[in-house]
PDB file of C-alpha atoms in Angstrom:
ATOM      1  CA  UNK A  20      83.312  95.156  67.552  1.00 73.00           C
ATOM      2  CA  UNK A  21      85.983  93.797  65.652  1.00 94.00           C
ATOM      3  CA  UNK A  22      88.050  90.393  66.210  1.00 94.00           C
ATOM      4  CA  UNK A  23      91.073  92.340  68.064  1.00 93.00           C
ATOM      5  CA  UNK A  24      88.268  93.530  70.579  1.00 93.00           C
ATOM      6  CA  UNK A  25      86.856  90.048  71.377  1.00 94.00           C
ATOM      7  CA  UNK A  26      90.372  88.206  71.634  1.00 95.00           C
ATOM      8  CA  UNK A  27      90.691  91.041  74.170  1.00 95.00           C
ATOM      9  CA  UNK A  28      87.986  89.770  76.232  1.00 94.00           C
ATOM     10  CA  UNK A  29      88.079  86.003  75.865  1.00 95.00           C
ATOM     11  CA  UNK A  30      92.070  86.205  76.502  1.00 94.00           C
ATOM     12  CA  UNK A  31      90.768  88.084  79.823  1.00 94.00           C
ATOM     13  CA  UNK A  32      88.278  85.696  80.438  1.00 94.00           C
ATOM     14  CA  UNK A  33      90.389  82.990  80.064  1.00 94.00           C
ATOM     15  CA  UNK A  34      92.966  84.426  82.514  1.00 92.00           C
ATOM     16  CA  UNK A  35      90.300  85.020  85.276  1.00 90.00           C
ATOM     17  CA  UNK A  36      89.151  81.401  84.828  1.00 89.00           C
ATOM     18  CA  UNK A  37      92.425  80.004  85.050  1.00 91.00           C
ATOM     19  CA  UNK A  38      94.111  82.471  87.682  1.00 87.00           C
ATOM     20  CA  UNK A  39      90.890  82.575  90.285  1.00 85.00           C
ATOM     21  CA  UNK A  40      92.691  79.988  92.500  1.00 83.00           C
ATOM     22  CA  UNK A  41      95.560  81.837  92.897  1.00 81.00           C
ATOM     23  CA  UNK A  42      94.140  85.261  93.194  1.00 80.00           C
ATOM     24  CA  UNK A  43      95.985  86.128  96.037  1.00 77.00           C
ATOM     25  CA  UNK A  44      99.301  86.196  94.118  1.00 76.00           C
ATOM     26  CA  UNK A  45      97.325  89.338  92.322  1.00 77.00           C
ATOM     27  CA  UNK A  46      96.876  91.002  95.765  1.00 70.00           C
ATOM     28  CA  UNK A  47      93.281  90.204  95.384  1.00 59.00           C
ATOM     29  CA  UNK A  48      91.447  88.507  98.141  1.00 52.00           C
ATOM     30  CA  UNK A  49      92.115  86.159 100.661  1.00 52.00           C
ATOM     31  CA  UNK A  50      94.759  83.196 100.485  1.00 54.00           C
ATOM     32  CA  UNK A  51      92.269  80.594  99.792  1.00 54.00           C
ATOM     33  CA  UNK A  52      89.298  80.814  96.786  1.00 52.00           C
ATOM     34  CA  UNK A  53      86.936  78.695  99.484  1.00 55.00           C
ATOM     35  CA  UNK A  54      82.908  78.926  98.483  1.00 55.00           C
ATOM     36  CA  UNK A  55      81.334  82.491  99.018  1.00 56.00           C
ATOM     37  CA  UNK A  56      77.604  83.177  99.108  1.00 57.00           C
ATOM     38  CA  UNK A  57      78.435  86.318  98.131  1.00 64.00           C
ATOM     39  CA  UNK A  58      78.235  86.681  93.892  1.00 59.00           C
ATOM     40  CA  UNK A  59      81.324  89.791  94.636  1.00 61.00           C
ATOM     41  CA  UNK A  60      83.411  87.183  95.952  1.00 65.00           C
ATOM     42  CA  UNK A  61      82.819  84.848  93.915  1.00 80.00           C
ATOM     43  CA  UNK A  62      84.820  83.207  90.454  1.00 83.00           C
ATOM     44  CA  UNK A  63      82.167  85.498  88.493  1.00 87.00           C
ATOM     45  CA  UNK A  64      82.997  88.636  89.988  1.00 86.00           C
ATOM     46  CA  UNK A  65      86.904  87.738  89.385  1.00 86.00           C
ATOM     47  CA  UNK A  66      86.249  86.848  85.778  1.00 89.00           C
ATOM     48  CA  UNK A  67      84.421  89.355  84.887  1.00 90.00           C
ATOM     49  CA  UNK A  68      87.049  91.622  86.313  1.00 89.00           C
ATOM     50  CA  UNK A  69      90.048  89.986  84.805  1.00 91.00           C
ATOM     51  CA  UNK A  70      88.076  90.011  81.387  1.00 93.00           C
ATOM     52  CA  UNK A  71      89.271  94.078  81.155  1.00 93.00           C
ATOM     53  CA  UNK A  72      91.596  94.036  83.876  1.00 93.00           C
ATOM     54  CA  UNK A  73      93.758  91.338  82.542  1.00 91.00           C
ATOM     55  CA  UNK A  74      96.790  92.896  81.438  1.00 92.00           C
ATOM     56  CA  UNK A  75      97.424  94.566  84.701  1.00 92.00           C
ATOM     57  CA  UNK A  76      96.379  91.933  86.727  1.00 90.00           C
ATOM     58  CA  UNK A  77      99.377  90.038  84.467  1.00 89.00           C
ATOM     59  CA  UNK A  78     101.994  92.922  85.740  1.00 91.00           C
ATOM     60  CA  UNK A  79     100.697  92.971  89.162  1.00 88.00           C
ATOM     61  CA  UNK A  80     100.893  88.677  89.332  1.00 86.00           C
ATOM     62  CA  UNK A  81     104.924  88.853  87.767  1.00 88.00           C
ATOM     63  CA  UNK A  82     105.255  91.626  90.217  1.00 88.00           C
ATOM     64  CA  UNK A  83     104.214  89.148  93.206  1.00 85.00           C
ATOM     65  CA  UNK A  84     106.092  86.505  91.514  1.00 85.00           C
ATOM     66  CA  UNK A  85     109.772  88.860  91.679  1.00 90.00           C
ATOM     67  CA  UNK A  86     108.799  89.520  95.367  1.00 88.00           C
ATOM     68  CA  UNK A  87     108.473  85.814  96.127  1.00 85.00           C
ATOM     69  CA  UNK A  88     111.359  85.035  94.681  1.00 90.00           C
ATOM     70  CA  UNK A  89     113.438  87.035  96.179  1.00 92.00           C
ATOM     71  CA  UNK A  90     112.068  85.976  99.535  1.00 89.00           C
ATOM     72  CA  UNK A  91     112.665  82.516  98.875  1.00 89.00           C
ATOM     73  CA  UNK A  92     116.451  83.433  97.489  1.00 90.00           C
ATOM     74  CA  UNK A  93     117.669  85.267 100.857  1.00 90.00           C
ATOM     75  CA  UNK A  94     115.899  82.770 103.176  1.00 89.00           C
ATOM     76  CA  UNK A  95     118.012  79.564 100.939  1.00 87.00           C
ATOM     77  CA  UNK A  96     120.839  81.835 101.335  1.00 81.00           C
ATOM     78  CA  UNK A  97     123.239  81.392 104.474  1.00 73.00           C
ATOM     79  CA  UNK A  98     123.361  84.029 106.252  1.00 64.00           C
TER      80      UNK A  98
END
């Protein structure tokens, strides 16, 4: 594999490291990244995803972000 290859997949692992407790702005999982016995819910399983996933999981996370905004823009607003 060449260098481009293996930025690749340490920028991806990286991101899952970093984004696991906020996985739910990705539409993934539940609110919360509480302790799982389960190695499929787990930081691993996210990681290892995000390591090929990452730049969609990147659009699908600014994606949540415009929603969110919005949301919070017409609730400040008076109406």
């Amino acid at each position: 594999m060449n260098m481009t290859i293996w930025l690749f997949l340490l920028a991806g692992a990286g991101f899952g490291i970093i984004s696991f407790p906020v996985k739910h702005w990705f539409s993934e999982g539940p609110c919360s990244a509480g302790a799982s016995d389960n190695l499929l819910d787990g930081r691993l399983f996210w990681t290892m995803v995000c390591t090929f996933l990452w730049p969609i999981m990147l659009l699908t996370g600014l994606n949540s972000a415009r929603i969110l905004m919005k949301r919070r823009a017409r609730l400040a607003s008076p109406q």
